[in-house]
Short mmCIF file of C-alpha atoms and ligand atoms in Angstrom, two decimals:
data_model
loop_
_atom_site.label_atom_id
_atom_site.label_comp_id
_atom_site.label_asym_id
_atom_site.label_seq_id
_atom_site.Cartn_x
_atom_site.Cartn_y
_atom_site.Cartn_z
CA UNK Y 153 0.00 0.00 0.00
CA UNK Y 154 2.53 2.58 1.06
CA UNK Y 155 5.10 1.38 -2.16
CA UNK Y 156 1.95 1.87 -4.39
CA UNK Y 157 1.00 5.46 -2.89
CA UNK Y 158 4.43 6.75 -3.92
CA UNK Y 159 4.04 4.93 -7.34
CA UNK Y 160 6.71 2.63 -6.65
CA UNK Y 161 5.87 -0.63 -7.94
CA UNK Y 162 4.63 -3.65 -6.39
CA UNK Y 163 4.02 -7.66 -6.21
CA UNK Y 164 0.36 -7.06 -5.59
CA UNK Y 165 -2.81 -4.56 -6.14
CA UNK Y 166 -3.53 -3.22 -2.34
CA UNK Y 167 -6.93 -2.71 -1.91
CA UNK Y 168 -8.88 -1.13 1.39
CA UNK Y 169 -12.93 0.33 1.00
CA UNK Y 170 -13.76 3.25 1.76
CA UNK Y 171 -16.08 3.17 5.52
CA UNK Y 172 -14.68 -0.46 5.55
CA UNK Y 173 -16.40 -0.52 9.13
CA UNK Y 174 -19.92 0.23 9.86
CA UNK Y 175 -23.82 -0.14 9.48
CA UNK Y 176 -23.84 -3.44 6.74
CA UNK Y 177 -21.61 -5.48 9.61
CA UNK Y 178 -23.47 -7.24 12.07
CA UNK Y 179 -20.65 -6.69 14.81
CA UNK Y 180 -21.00 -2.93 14.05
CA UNK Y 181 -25.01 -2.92 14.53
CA UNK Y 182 -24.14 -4.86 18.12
CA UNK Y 183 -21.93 -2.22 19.55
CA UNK Y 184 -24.30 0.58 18.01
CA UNK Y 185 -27.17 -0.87 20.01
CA UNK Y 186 -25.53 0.53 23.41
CA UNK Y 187 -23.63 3.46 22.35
CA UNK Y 188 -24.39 5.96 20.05
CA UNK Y 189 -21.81 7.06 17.19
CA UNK Y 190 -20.87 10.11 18.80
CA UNK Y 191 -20.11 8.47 22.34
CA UNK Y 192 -18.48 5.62 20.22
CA UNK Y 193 -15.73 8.02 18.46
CA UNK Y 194 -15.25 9.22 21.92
CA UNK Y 195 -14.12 6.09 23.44
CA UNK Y 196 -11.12 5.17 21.80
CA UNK Y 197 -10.91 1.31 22.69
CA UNK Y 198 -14.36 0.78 21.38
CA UNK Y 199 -13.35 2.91 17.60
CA UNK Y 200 -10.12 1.12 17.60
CA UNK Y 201 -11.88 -2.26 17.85
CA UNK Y 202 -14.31 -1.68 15.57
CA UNK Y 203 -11.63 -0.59 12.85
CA UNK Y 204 -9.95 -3.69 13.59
CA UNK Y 205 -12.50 -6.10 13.59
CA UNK Y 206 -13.20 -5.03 9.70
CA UNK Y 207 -9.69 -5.10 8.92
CA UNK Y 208 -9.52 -9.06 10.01
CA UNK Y 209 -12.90 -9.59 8.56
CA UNK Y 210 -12.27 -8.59 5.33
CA UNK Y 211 -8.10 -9.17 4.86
CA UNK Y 212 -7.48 -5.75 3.53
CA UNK Y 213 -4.64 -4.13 3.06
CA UNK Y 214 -4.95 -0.92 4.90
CA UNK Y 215 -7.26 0.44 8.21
CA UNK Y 216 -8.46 3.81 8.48
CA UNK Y 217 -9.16 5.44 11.71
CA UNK Y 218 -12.64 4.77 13.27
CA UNK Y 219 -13.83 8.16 13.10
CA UNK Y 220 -16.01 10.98 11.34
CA UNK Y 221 -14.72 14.61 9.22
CA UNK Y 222 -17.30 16.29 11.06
CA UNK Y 223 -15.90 15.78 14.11
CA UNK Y 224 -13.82 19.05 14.40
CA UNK Y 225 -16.52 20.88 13.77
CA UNK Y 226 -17.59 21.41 17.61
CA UNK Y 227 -14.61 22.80 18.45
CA UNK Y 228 -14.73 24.78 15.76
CA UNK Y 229 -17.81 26.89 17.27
CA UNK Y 230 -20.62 23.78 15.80
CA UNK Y 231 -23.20 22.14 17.63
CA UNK Y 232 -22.80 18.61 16.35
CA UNK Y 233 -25.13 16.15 16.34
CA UNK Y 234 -25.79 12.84 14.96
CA UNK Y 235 -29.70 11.32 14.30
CA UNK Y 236 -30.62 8.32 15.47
CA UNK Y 237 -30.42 6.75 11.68
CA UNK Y 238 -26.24 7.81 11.72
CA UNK Y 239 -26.95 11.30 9.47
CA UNK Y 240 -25.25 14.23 11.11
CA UNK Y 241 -26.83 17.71 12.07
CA UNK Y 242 -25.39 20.90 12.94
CA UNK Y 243 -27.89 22.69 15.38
CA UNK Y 244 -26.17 26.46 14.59
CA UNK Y 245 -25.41 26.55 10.93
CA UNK Y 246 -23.59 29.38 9.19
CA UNK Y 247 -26.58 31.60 7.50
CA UNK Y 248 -25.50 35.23 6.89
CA UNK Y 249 -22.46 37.10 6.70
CA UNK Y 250 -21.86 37.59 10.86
CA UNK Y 251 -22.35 34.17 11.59
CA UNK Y 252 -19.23 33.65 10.47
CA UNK Y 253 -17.89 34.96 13.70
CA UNK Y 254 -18.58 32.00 15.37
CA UNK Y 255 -16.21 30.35 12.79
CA UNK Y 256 -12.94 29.34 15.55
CA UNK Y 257 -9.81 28.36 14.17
CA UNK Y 258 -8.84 25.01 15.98
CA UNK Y 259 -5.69 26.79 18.00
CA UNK Y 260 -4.80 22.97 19.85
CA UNK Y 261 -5.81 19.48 18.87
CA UNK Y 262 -6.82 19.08 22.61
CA UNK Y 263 -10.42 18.21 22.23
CA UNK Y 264 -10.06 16.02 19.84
CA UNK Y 265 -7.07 14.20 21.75
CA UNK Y 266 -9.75 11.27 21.75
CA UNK Y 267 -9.01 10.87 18.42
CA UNK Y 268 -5.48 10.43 18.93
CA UNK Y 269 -6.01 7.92 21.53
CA UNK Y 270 -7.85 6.18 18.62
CA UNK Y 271 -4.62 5.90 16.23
CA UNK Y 272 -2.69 4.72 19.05
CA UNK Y 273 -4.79 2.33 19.66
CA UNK Y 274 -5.68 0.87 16.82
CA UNK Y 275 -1.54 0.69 15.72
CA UNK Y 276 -0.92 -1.06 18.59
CA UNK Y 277 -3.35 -3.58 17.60
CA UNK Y 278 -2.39 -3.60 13.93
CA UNK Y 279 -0.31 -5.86 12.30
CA UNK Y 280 3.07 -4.16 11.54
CA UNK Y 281 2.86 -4.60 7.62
CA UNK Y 282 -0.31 -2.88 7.81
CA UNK Y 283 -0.56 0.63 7.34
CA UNK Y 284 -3.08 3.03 8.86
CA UNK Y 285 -4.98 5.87 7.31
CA UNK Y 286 -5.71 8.98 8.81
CA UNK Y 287 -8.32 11.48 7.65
CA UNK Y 288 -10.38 14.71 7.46
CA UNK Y 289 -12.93 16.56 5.36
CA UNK Y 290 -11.37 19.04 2.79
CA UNK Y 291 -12.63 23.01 3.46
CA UNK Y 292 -15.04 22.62 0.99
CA UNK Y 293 -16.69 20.07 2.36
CA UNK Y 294 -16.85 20.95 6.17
CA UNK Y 295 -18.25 24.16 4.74
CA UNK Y 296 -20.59 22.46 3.16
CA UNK Y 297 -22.38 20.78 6.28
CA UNK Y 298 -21.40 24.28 8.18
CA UNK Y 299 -24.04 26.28 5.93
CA UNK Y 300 -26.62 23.31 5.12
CA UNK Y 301 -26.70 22.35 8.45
CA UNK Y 302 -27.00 18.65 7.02
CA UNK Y 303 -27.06 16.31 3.99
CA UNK Y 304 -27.71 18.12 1.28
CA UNK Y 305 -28.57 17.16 -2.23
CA UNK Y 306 -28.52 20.48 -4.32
CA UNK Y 307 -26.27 22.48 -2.07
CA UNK Y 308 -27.99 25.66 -2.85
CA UNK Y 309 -27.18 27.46 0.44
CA UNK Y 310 -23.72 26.42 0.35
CA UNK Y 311 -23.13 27.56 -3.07
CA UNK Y 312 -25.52 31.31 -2.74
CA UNK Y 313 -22.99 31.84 0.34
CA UNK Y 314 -19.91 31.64 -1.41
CA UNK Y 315 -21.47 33.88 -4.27
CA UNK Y 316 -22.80 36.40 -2.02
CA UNK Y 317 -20.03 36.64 0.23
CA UNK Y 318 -17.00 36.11 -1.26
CA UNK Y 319 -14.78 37.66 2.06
CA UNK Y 320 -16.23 36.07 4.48
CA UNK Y 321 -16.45 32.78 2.21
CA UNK Y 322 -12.35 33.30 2.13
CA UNK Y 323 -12.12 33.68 5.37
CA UNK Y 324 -14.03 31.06 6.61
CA UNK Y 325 -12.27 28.25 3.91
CA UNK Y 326 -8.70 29.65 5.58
CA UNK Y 327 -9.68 28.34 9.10
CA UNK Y 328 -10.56 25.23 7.79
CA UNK Y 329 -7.95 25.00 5.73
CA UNK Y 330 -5.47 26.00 9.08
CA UNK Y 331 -7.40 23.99 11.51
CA UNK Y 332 -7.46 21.00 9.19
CA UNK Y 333 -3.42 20.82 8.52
CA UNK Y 334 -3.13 21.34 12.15
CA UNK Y 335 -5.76 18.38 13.12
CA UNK Y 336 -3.99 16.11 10.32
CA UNK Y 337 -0.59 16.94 11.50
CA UNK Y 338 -0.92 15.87 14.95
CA UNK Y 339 -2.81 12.38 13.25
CA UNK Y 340 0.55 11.87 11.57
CA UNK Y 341 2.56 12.72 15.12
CA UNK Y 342 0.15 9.95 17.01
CA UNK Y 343 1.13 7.33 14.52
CA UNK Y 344 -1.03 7.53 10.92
CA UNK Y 345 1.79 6.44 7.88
CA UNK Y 346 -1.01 7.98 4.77
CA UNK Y 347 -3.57 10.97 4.99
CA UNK Y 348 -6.65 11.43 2.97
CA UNK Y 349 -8.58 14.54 2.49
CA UNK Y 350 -12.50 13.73 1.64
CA UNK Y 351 -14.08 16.23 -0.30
CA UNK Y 352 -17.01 14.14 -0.89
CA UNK Y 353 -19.15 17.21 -2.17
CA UNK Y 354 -17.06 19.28 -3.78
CA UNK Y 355 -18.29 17.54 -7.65
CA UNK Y 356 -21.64 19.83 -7.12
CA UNK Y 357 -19.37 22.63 -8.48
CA UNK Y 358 -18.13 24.00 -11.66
CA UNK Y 359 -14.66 23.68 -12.82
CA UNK Y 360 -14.95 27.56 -12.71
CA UNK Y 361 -16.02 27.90 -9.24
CA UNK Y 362 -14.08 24.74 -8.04
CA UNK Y 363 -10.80 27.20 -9.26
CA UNK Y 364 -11.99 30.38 -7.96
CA UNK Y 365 -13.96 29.01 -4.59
CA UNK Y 366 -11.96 25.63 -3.41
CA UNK Y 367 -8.92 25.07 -5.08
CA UNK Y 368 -6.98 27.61 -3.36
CA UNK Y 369 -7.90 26.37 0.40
CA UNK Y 370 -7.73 22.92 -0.58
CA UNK Y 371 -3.98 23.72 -1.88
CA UNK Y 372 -3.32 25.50 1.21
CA UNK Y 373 -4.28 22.36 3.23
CA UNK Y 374 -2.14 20.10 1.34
CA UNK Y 375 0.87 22.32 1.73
CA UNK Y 376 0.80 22.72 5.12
CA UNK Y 377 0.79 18.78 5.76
CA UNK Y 378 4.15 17.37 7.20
CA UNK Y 379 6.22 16.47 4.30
CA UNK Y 380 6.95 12.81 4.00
CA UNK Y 381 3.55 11.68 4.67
CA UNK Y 382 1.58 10.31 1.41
CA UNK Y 383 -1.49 12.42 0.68
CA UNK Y 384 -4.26 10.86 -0.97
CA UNK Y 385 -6.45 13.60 -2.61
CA UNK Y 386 -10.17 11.94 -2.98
CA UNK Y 387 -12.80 14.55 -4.67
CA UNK Y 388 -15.46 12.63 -6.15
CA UNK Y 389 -18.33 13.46 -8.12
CA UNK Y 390 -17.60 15.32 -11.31
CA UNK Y 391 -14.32 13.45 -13.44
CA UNK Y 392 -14.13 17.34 -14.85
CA UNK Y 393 -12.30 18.49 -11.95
CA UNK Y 394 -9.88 16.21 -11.83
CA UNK Y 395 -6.98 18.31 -13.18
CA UNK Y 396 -7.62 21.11 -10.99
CA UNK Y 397 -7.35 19.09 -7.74
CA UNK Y 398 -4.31 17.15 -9.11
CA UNK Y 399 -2.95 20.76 -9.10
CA UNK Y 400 -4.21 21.42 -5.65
CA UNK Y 401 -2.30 18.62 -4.51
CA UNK Y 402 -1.43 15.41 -2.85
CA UNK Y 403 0.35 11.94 -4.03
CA UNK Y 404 -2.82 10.05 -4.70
CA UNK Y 405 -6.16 11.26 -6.45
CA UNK Y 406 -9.24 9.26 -5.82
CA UNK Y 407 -10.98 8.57 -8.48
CA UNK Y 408 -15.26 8.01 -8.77
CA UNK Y 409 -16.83 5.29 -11.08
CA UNK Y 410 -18.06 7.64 -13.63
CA UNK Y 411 -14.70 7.96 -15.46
CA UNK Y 412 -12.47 5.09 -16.63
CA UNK Y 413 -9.27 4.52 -14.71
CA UNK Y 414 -7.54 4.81 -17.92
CA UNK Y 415 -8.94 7.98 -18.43
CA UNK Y 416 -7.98 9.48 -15.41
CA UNK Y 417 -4.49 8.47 -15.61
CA UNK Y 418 -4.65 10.47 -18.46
CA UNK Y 419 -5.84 13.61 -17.08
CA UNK Y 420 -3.54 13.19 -14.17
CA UNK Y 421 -0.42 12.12 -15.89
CA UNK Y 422 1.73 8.92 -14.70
CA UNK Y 423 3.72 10.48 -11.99
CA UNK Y 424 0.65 10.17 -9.95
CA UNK Y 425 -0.89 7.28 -8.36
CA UNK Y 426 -4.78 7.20 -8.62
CA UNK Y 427 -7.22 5.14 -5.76
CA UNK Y 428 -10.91 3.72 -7.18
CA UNK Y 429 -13.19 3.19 -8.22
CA UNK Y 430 -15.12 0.39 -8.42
CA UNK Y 431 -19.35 1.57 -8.23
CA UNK Y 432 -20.03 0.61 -4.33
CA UNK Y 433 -23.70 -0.40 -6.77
CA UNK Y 434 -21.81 -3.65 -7.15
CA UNK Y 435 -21.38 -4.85 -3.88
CA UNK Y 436 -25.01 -4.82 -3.99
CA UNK Y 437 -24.75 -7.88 -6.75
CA UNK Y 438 -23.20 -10.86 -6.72
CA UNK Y 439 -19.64 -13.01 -6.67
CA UNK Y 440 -19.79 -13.42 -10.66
CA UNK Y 441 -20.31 -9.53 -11.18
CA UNK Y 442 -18.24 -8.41 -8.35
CA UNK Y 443 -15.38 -10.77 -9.84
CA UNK Y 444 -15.60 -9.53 -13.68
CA UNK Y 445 -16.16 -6.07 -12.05
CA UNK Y 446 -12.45 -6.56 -10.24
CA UNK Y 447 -10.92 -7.96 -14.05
CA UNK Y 448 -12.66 -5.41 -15.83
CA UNK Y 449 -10.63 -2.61 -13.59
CA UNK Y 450 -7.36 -4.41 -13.34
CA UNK Y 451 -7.37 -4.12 -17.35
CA UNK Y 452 -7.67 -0.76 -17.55
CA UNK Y 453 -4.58 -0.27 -14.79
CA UNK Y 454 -2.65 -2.51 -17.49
CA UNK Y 455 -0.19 -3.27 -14.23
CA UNK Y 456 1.11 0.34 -14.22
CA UNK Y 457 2.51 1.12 -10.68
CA UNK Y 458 0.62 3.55 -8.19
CA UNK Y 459 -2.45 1.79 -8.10
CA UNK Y 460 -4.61 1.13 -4.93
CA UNK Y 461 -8.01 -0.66 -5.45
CA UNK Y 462 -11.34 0.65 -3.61
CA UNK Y 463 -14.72 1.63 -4.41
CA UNK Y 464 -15.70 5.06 -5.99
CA UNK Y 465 -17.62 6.72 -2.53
CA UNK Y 466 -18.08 4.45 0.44
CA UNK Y 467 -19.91 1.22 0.67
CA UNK Y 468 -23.61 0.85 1.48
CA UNK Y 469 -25.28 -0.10 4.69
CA UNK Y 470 -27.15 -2.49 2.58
CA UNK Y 471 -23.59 -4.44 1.12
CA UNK Y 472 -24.16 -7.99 2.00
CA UNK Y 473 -20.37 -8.56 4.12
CA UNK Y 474 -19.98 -12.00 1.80
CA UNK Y 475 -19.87 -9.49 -1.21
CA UNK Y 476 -17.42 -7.39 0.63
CA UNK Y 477 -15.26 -10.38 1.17
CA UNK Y 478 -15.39 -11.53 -2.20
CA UNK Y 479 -14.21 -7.92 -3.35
CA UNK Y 480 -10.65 -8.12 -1.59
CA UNK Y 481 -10.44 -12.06 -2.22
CA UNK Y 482 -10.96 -11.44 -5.97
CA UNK Y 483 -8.13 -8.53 -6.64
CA UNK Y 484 -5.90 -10.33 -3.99
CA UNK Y 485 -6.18 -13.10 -6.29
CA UNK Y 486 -6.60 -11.46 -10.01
CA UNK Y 487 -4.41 -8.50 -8.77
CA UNK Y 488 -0.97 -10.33 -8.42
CA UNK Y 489 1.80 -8.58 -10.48
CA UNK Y 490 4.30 -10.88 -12.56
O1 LIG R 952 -14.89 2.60 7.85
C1 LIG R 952 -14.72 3.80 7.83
O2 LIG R 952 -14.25 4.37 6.84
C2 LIG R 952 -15.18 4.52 9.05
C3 LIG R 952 -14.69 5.85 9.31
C4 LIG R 952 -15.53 6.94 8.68
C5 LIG R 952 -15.09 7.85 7.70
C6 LIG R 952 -13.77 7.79 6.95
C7 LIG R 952 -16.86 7.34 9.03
C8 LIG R 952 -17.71 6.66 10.02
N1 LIG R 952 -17.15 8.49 8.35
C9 LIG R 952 -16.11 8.80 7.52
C10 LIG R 952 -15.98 9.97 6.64
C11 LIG R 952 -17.19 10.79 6.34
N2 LIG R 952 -18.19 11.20 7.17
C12 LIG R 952 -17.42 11.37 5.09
C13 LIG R 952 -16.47 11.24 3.92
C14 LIG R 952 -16.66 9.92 3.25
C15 LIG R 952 -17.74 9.88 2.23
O3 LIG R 952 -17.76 10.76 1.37
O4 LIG R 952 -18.52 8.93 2.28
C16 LIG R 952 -18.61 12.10 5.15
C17 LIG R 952 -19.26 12.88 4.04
C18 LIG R 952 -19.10 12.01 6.48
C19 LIG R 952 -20.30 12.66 7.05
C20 LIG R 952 -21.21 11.63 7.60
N3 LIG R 952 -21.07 11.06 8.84
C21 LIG R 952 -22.25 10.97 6.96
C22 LIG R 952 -22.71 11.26 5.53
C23 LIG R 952 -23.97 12.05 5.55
C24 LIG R 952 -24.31 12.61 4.19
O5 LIG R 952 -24.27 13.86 4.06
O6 LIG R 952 -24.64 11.83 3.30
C25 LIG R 952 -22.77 10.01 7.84
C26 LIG R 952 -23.92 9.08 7.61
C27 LIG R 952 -22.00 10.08 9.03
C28 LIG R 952 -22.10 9.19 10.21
C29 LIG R 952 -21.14 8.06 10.14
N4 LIG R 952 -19.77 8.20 10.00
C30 LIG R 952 -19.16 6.96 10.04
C31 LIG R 952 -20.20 5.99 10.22
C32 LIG R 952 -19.98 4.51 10.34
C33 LIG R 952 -21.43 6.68 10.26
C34 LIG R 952 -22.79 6.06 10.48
C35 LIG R 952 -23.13 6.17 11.91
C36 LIG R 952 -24.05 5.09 12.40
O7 LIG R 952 -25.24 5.13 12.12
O8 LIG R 952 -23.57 4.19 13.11
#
């Protein structure tokens, strides 16, 4: 994993999922019957055993930190919440230019020390040859649930704030992008070997606006990471973008399922390695499909080194686990390199 994140080639395709642990594994629904997710971030034995229990379940090649982007949001000036049915809500959104006020730069990584308690944790209970992924939204994104207050589909308050307000817009993306280097930087101190920076949302924009409005704060982030530490750059959602946040930076570039790995590598160029980006749809299938699915990708990397299997976006809650398993057994087995 970390020989194919710096495009140095390898013996075999890695391959971890994105939310690898959660709501379609039984032991997952157990623990969630007693605590809720927020109290279960919070307790760092209970997040690191979850992440590992996934990892040994399915035999992938990387863990991730049990964990949420929102997360720094609260101390951040948020009221964070989490419904019942997992989706998050933020009780005090960002609605007019003087909200933005309430926007506090995260100064220490004190209160979310829990979270480093997690990455200890779950390191000391990961096998050495494994290595573990630590994570946080991009700006765009953690603005994103800032303004909408939650999911959003259209992201039409989101994108009328940045339009109306183009200073405070600025200077609200700068203290995420601050507070997010700092909150990464102290993951990669506690003991994370790769980053990646979600910007799940950000493909609801133009390649115009993505330039103008996100690229510069996403950039920002990216340079301000410890050097030395592998940066995977995952921005789903609209292939169009793709050269613009290969500029804003980081080693690897997620890719979605609605462009070809082949054509990505294009628009990235080879000295990058890419991560996808099999449609998480297909987990919903079966063995046969999810097997041709696996060939059908490995094809199109034609063995070209920097190349880390996963889906396109995170798995459903509705992914049988056998399908899951048969995922990683298939490009363990298909994805050995001669
Ligand atoms: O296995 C893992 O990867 C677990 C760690 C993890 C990660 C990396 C969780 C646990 N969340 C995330 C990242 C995350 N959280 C993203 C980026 C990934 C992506 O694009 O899918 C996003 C957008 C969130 C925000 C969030 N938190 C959502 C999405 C809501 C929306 O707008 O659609 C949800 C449902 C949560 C809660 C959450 N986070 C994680 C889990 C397992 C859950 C479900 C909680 C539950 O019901 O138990």
């Amino acid at each position: 994993m970390m020989r194919a994140a710096r495009c140095q080639k390898t013996t075999s395709v890695p391959i971890w999922l994105m939310r690898q642990a959660g709501r379609y594994m039984p032991e997952y629904r157990k623990i969630r019957e007693r605590v809720s997710f927020m109290e279960l971030c919070k307790t760092p034995e209970l997040a690191a055993e979850v992440m590992l229990t996934a990892v040994q379940c399915l035999g992938v090649d990387a863990a991730i930190i049990f964990s949420d982007i929102l997360l720094i949001l609260e101390p951040m000036g948020f009221e964070l919440e989490f419904e019942p049915d997992g989706g998050p809500k933020i009780n005090n959104p960002i609605r007019n230019s003087s909200d933005i006020k309430r926007v506090r730069e995260l100064e220490t990584v004190e209160p979310l020390e829990f979270v480093m308690n997690t990455i200890r944790y779950t390191r000391e209970g990961l096998d050495d040859s494994l290595p573990l992924i630590g994570f946080a939204g991009a700006p765009f994104t953690l603005a994103a649930y800032a303004i909408e207050g939650n999911s959003s589909r259209n992201f039409r308050q989101v994108k009328a704030f940045m339009h109306i307000y183009p200073n405070e817009w600025r200077e609200m993306m700068n203290k995420f992008a601050i507070s997010t280097a700092r909150y990464l930087n102290n993951q990669i101190t506690a003991g994370v070997q790769i980053v990646q920076i979600f910007d799940s949302w950000v493909g609801c924009l133009s390649d115009e606006d993505y330039k103008k409005y996100v690229k510069p704060y996403s950039r920002m982030l990216i340079d301000l990471i410890i050097p030395g530490t592998p940066i995977i750059h995952f921005a789903p959602g609209n292939p169009i973008l793709l050269t613009d946040i290969r500029e804003a930076g980081g080693h690897v570039i997620g890719i979605d399922w609605r462009i070809t790995i082949k054509q990505a590598w294009e628009m990235i160029g080879a000295n990058y390695a890419v991560q996808g980006n099999l449609d998480p749809a297909i987990l919903l299938t079966n063995r046969t499909l999810i097997r041709q699915s696996v060939q059908h990708i490995l094809r199109q990397v034609e063995w070209r080194p920097g190349f880390i299997f996963n889906l396109g976006h995170g798995i459903m809650p509705q992914t049988p686990i056998e399908n899951a398993i048969a995922l990683v057994d298939a490009v363990h087995e298909f994805g050995i390199i001669r």
